[in-house]
Short mmCIF file of C-alpha atoms in Angstrom, two decimals:
data_model
loop_
_atom_site.label_atom_id
_atom_site.label_comp_id
_atom_site.label_asym_id
_atom_site.label_seq_id
_atom_site.Cartn_x
_atom_site.Cartn_y
_atom_site.Cartn_z
CA VAL A 10 -6.70 13.78 -109.39
CA GLN A 11 -8.43 14.65 -106.13
CA THR A 12 -6.02 16.01 -103.55
CA PHE A 13 -6.48 17.22 -100.03
CA GLU A 14 -3.78 19.84 -99.54
CA GLY A 15 -3.90 23.61 -99.53
CA THR A 16 -6.06 26.39 -98.23
CA SER A 17 -9.83 26.61 -98.29
CA GLN A 18 -9.55 28.45 -101.61
CA VAL A 19 -8.06 25.24 -103.01
CA LEU A 20 -10.02 22.63 -101.07
CA GLU A 21 -13.49 24.07 -101.61
CA PRO A 22 -13.37 24.04 -105.43
CA GLN A 23 -11.79 20.58 -105.43
CA LEU A 24 -14.50 19.16 -103.20
CA ALA A 25 -17.26 20.89 -105.18
CA ARG A 26 -15.82 19.58 -108.45
CA TYR A 27 -15.84 16.05 -107.03
CA ILE A 28 -19.44 16.37 -105.84
CA LEU A 29 -20.55 17.70 -109.24
CA ARG A 30 -18.82 14.87 -111.07
CA LEU A 31 -20.19 12.28 -108.68
CA ALA A 32 -23.73 13.57 -109.17
CA ALA A 33 -23.25 13.66 -112.96
CA ALA A 34 -21.85 10.13 -112.94
CA SER A 35 -24.82 8.89 -110.93
CA ALA A 36 -27.25 10.60 -113.31
CA ALA A 37 -25.44 9.07 -116.28
CA LYS A 38 -25.66 5.63 -114.74
CA GLU A 39 -29.40 6.07 -114.21
CA ARG A 40 -29.72 6.87 -117.90
CA GLY A 41 -27.77 3.70 -118.74
CA GLU A 42 -24.73 5.53 -120.10
CA GLY A 43 -22.21 3.92 -117.74
CA SER A 44 -20.95 0.35 -118.00
CA ASP A 45 -20.50 -0.14 -114.27
CA HIS A 46 -20.50 1.70 -110.97
CA ASN A 47 -16.83 2.58 -110.92
CA LYS A 48 -16.40 3.77 -114.51
CA THR A 49 -19.07 6.10 -115.75
CA LYS A 50 -19.31 8.72 -118.47
CA ALA A 51 -19.54 12.19 -116.97
CA GLY A 52 -18.93 15.81 -117.82
CA ALA A 53 -18.28 17.59 -121.08
CA GLY A 54 -16.22 15.82 -123.71
CA GLY A 55 -17.27 12.31 -122.63
CA SER A 56 -14.31 11.91 -120.24
CA LYS A 57 -14.24 8.83 -118.06
CA LEU A 58 -14.61 9.30 -114.33
CA SER A 59 -13.37 6.68 -111.91
CA PHE A 60 -14.35 7.01 -108.28
CA SER A 61 -14.99 4.94 -105.22
CA LEU A 62 -17.69 6.09 -102.84
CA SER A 63 -16.82 6.73 -99.23
CA SER A 64 -19.49 6.87 -96.58
CA ASP A 65 -19.33 10.68 -96.62
CA PHE A 66 -20.61 10.72 -100.20
CA ASP A 67 -23.08 7.84 -100.11
CA TYR A 68 -26.06 10.16 -100.00
CA ILE A 69 -25.26 12.00 -103.24
CA PRO A 70 -26.44 9.40 -105.82
CA PHE A 71 -29.74 9.08 -103.99
CA ALA A 72 -30.27 12.68 -102.95
CA ALA A 73 -29.25 14.11 -106.33
CA GLY A 74 -32.14 12.34 -107.99
CA LYS A 75 -34.59 12.79 -105.14
CA ALA A 76 -37.39 15.30 -105.43
CA PHE A 77 -37.54 17.10 -102.10
CA GLY A 78 -40.94 18.48 -101.27
CA GLN A 79 -41.45 20.63 -98.22
CA CYS A 80 -40.23 20.05 -94.70
CA GLN A 81 -42.82 18.04 -92.76
CA ALA A 82 -42.34 19.79 -89.40
CA LYS A 83 -45.70 20.87 -88.00
CA GLU A 84 -44.54 22.00 -84.56
CA ALA A 85 -41.24 23.16 -83.09
CA ARG A 86 -40.60 19.82 -81.41
CA ASP A 87 -40.72 18.11 -84.82
CA LEU A 88 -37.48 19.92 -85.65
CA LEU A 89 -35.72 17.77 -83.04
CA ASP A 90 -36.11 14.66 -85.20
CA PRO A 91 -32.58 13.69 -86.38
CA LEU A 92 -33.90 12.24 -89.63
CA LEU A 93 -35.78 15.47 -90.37
CA GLN A 94 -32.64 17.51 -89.69
CA ILE A 95 -30.51 15.32 -91.95
CA GLU A 96 -33.09 15.46 -94.73
CA ALA A 97 -33.16 19.26 -94.46
CA TYR A 98 -29.39 19.41 -94.86
CA GLU A 99 -29.56 16.99 -97.79
CA ALA A 100 -32.22 19.15 -99.43
CA ARG A 101 -29.98 22.17 -98.95
CA VAL A 102 -27.00 20.44 -100.57
CA CYS A 103 -29.11 19.29 -103.49
CA ALA A 104 -30.61 22.73 -104.06
CA ILE A 105 -27.12 24.23 -104.27
CA LEU A 106 -25.91 21.26 -106.31
CA LEU A 107 -28.61 21.78 -108.93
CA LEU A 108 -27.90 25.51 -109.01
CA ALA A 109 -24.14 24.97 -109.33
CA GLY A 110 -24.56 22.31 -112.00
CA GLU A 111 -26.74 24.59 -114.11
CA ALA A 112 -24.41 27.58 -113.69
CA VAL A 113 -21.24 25.64 -114.50
CA GLY A 114 -22.92 23.92 -117.44
CA GLU A 115 -24.03 27.21 -118.97
CA ASP A 116 -20.66 28.91 -118.51
CA ALA A 117 -18.80 25.84 -119.82
CA LYS A 118 -20.46 26.29 -123.20
CA GLU A 119 -18.65 29.60 -123.65
CA GLY A 120 -15.27 29.23 -121.96
CA GLY A 121 -14.72 25.59 -121.06
CA GLN A 122 -15.10 23.64 -117.85
CA ASP A 123 -12.13 25.10 -115.95
CA GLU A 124 -13.14 28.69 -116.66
CA ALA A 125 -16.72 27.88 -115.69
CA MET A 126 -15.53 26.53 -112.36
CA MET A 127 -13.51 29.68 -111.77
CA LYS A 128 -16.47 31.95 -112.54
CA ASN A 129 -18.68 30.12 -110.06
CA GLY A 130 -16.16 29.89 -107.22
CA VAL A 131 -18.49 31.47 -104.65
CA LEU A 132 -21.30 29.08 -105.49
CA LEU A 133 -18.96 26.10 -105.39
CA GLY A 134 -17.74 27.24 -101.97
CA ARG A 135 -21.33 27.20 -100.74
CA LEU A 136 -21.73 23.66 -102.10
CA SER A 137 -18.59 22.42 -100.34
CA ARG A 138 -19.54 23.99 -97.02
CA ALA A 139 -23.08 22.61 -97.23
CA HIS A 140 -21.73 19.11 -97.85
CA CYS A 141 -19.24 19.33 -94.98
CA GLN A 142 -21.89 20.59 -92.56
CA LEU A 143 -24.17 17.71 -93.56
CA VAL A 144 -21.39 15.18 -92.92
CA LEU A 145 -20.62 16.76 -89.54
CA LEU A 146 -24.30 16.60 -88.57
CA ILE A 147 -24.59 12.94 -89.54
CA ARG A 148 -21.44 12.01 -87.62
CA PHE A 149 -22.60 14.01 -84.58
CA HIS A 150 -25.94 12.18 -84.52
CA GLU A 151 -24.22 8.83 -84.99
CA ALA A 152 -21.86 9.48 -82.07
CA VAL A 153 -24.71 10.45 -79.75
CA VAL A 154 -26.82 7.48 -80.85
CA ARG A 155 -23.93 5.11 -80.06
CA GLN A 156 -23.77 6.47 -76.53
CA GLU A 157 -27.56 6.29 -76.14
CA GLU A 158 -27.53 2.66 -77.30
CA ARG A 159 -24.65 1.86 -74.97
CA LEU A 160 -26.58 3.28 -72.02
CA ALA A 161 -29.73 1.43 -73.06
CA GLY A 162 -27.82 -1.84 -73.20
CA ALA A 163 -25.84 -1.24 -70.02
CA GLY A 164 -28.63 -2.67 -67.89
CA LYS A 165 -28.88 -5.87 -69.88
CA GLU A 166 -27.34 -8.81 -68.12
CA GLY A 167 -23.99 -9.77 -69.57
CA GLY A 168 -24.14 -7.41 -72.54
CA LYS A 169 -22.71 -8.50 -75.86
CA GLU A 170 -20.10 -11.23 -75.67
CA GLY A 171 -16.64 -10.01 -76.61
CA GLU A 172 -17.76 -6.41 -76.87
CA GLU A 173 -14.93 -3.95 -76.22
CA GLU A 174 -15.55 -1.11 -73.82
CA ASP A 175 -15.52 2.40 -75.20
CA VAL A 176 -12.32 4.31 -74.60
CA VAL A 177 -14.37 7.25 -73.34
CA THR A 178 -17.70 6.64 -71.66
CA VAL A 179 -20.23 9.19 -70.55
CA GLY A 180 -23.24 8.96 -68.33
CA PRO A 181 -26.91 9.74 -68.97
CA ALA A 182 -26.55 13.41 -67.98
CA GLU A 183 -23.68 13.95 -70.40
CA VAL A 184 -25.51 12.17 -73.22
CA ARG A 185 -28.52 14.40 -72.66
CA VAL A 186 -26.34 17.49 -72.95
CA LEU A 187 -24.67 16.15 -76.11
CA ARG A 188 -28.07 15.43 -77.64
CA ASP A 189 -29.20 19.02 -76.97
CA LEU A 190 -25.89 20.31 -78.35
CA CYS A 191 -26.38 18.23 -81.50
CA HIS A 192 -29.84 19.73 -82.00
CA LEU A 193 -28.42 23.21 -81.45
CA PHE A 194 -25.68 22.56 -84.01
CA ALA A 195 -28.26 21.47 -86.58
CA LEU A 196 -30.81 24.22 -86.02
CA SER A 197 -28.34 27.08 -85.54
CA GLY A 198 -26.79 26.09 -88.88
CA MET A 199 -30.23 26.23 -90.45
CA GLU A 200 -30.85 29.65 -88.92
CA MET A 201 -27.53 31.07 -90.14
CA GLU A 202 -27.95 29.70 -93.67
CA MET A 203 -31.71 30.13 -93.86
CA ALA A 204 -31.65 31.36 -97.46
CA ASP A 205 -30.31 27.97 -98.56
CA PHE A 206 -32.96 26.08 -96.60
CA ARG A 207 -35.71 28.31 -97.95
CA ALA A 208 -34.58 27.57 -101.51
CA ARG A 209 -37.18 25.76 -103.63
CA ASP A 210 -39.64 26.39 -100.75
CA TYR A 211 -38.28 23.54 -98.66
CA LEU A 212 -38.86 25.54 -95.46
CA SER A 213 -41.88 27.80 -95.14
CA SER A 214 -41.86 31.17 -93.40
CA ARG A 215 -43.62 29.64 -90.41
CA GLN A 216 -41.07 26.82 -90.20
CA ALA A 217 -38.24 29.33 -90.42
CA GLU A 218 -39.70 31.14 -87.41
CA MET A 219 -39.98 27.80 -85.60
CA VAL A 220 -36.28 27.19 -86.19
CA GLY A 221 -35.40 30.55 -84.62
CA ARG A 222 -37.59 29.92 -81.57
CA GLU A 223 -36.10 26.48 -81.03
CA VAL A 224 -32.56 27.84 -81.33
CA ARG A 225 -33.29 30.41 -78.63
CA ARG A 226 -34.77 27.72 -76.37
CA LEU A 227 -31.78 25.41 -76.88
CA ASN A 228 -29.40 28.30 -76.18
CA ARG A 229 -31.02 28.75 -72.78
CA VAL A 230 -30.67 25.03 -72.09
CA ILE A 231 -27.04 24.78 -73.24
CA ARG A 232 -25.98 28.01 -71.49
CA ALA A 233 -26.13 26.25 -68.12
CA GLU A 234 -23.70 23.63 -69.42
CA ALA A 235 -21.38 25.95 -71.38
CA VAL A 236 -18.55 26.03 -68.84
CA SER A 237 -18.53 22.25 -68.44
CA LEU A 238 -18.58 21.70 -72.19
CA VAL A 239 -15.58 23.98 -72.68
CA ASP A 240 -13.67 22.54 -69.72
CA ALA A 241 -14.28 19.02 -71.07
CA TRP A 242 -11.60 19.73 -73.70
CA MET A 243 -9.09 20.02 -70.81
CA MET A 244 -7.10 22.79 -72.48
CA SER A 245 -4.49 24.17 -70.13
CA ASP A 246 -4.08 27.88 -69.44
CA LYS A 247 -0.69 27.68 -71.13
CA LEU A 248 -2.18 26.20 -74.28
CA LEU A 249 -4.97 28.78 -74.36
CA GLY A 250 -2.48 31.62 -73.89
CA SER A 251 -5.30 33.97 -73.00
CA ALA A 252 -6.95 35.40 -69.92
CA LEU A 253 -10.29 34.31 -71.35
CA GLY A 254 -11.30 30.82 -70.29
CA ARG A 255 -8.80 30.60 -67.42
CA SER A 256 -9.33 27.67 -65.09
CA ASP A 257 -9.49 29.94 -62.03
CA GLY A 258 -11.95 32.36 -63.64
CA ARG A 259 -9.72 35.43 -63.04
CA VAL A 260 -10.47 37.05 -66.39
CA TYR A 261 -10.34 40.78 -65.68
CA GLY A 262 -7.58 40.63 -63.07
CA ALA A 263 -5.38 38.63 -65.43
CA LEU A 264 -6.11 41.03 -68.30
CA PHE A 265 -5.08 43.98 -66.13
CA GLU A 266 -1.85 42.24 -65.08
CA GLU A 267 -1.00 41.49 -68.70
CA ALA A 268 -1.68 45.12 -69.64
CA LEU A 269 0.72 46.34 -66.94
CA GLU A 270 3.46 44.13 -68.38
CA SER A 271 2.99 45.51 -71.89
CA PRO A 272 5.81 47.81 -73.15
CA LEU A 273 3.12 50.26 -74.27
CA ASN A 274 2.28 50.91 -70.64
CA GLU A 275 5.80 51.57 -69.34
CA ARG A 276 4.96 55.28 -69.24
CA GLU A 277 1.89 56.89 -67.70
CA VAL A 278 1.08 58.48 -71.07
CA SER A 279 2.29 56.84 -74.25
CA GLU A 280 4.48 58.74 -76.68
CA ALA A 281 1.86 58.05 -79.32
CA TYR A 282 -0.51 60.43 -77.51
CA GLU A 283 1.82 63.41 -77.78
CA LEU A 284 2.83 62.58 -81.35
CA HIS A 285 -0.56 61.79 -82.84
CA TRP A 286 -3.65 61.57 -80.66
CA LYS A 287 -3.33 64.90 -78.83
CA ARG A 288 -3.21 66.84 -82.08
CA LEU A 289 -6.26 65.03 -83.44
CA LEU A 290 -8.28 65.34 -80.25
CA LEU A 291 -7.61 69.07 -79.79
CA ALA A 292 -7.88 70.06 -83.43
CA GLY A 293 -10.59 72.68 -84.01
CA THR A 294 -11.66 73.00 -80.37
CA GLY A 295 -9.81 76.31 -79.70
CA THR A 296 -10.00 75.60 -75.96
CA GLY A 297 -7.14 73.19 -75.45
CA ILE A 298 -9.64 70.71 -74.02
CA ALA A 299 -10.08 67.40 -75.79
CA ARG A 300 -13.37 66.84 -77.55
CA LEU A 301 -13.74 63.47 -75.88
#
């Protein structure tokens, strides 16, 4: 039974197990081994797998059987195509999925399915994180597209009859920033996990360099909006509980005030110095002067 409680050490293997079974069930259906979509033979021992697809997993039956070639980006600006970004993340998931399926299948021959899953915990964690990052990217693009379409239709007379207004609306400037932020999320993830995207030669060395250059460019663009993006969450100073990110910008002054209130600073020189640090600092100098 698929559950959704526990720490990441529990959730990651559960999610990876579900993805592996879903891909195996889809492959079995393609081979004609399943009677219908919701009850398909999968896994060792011929066990029956029942599942219902949610939108977060819709891509797996198609992507698992899709032969990804190489990324089609010719120039850096091509990397800003949402469909290209999503395909890259799908290719990454599928590369890890194939690797995990092979590894688990081989180990299952010796010690059973459960032991095989345990042995490949790190790989399954990579699979789960890759899937989650793909879903986040898709949802991010969808949210921005909805706002872009809303703005495009705002000038049309009358609009759609009976259409409810969005609870939160943003203007063209905000949508532009969100679009840049979405691109940065996609490409910075590619840069950080480049080994996965280079797997099976999906990204070339030149394309990998293009990703890095575009991330640096987007960082410069987003940096000007960083304060506004953080403040948009409207987190109070009390909720933050830190001098960093204060609404009045008094970072260093507030840090100094907090330090003065600390019990460790009730004395000019802490007892810890006389008990521990002084001996360590003066050891071996023979001069009584600290080495620092």
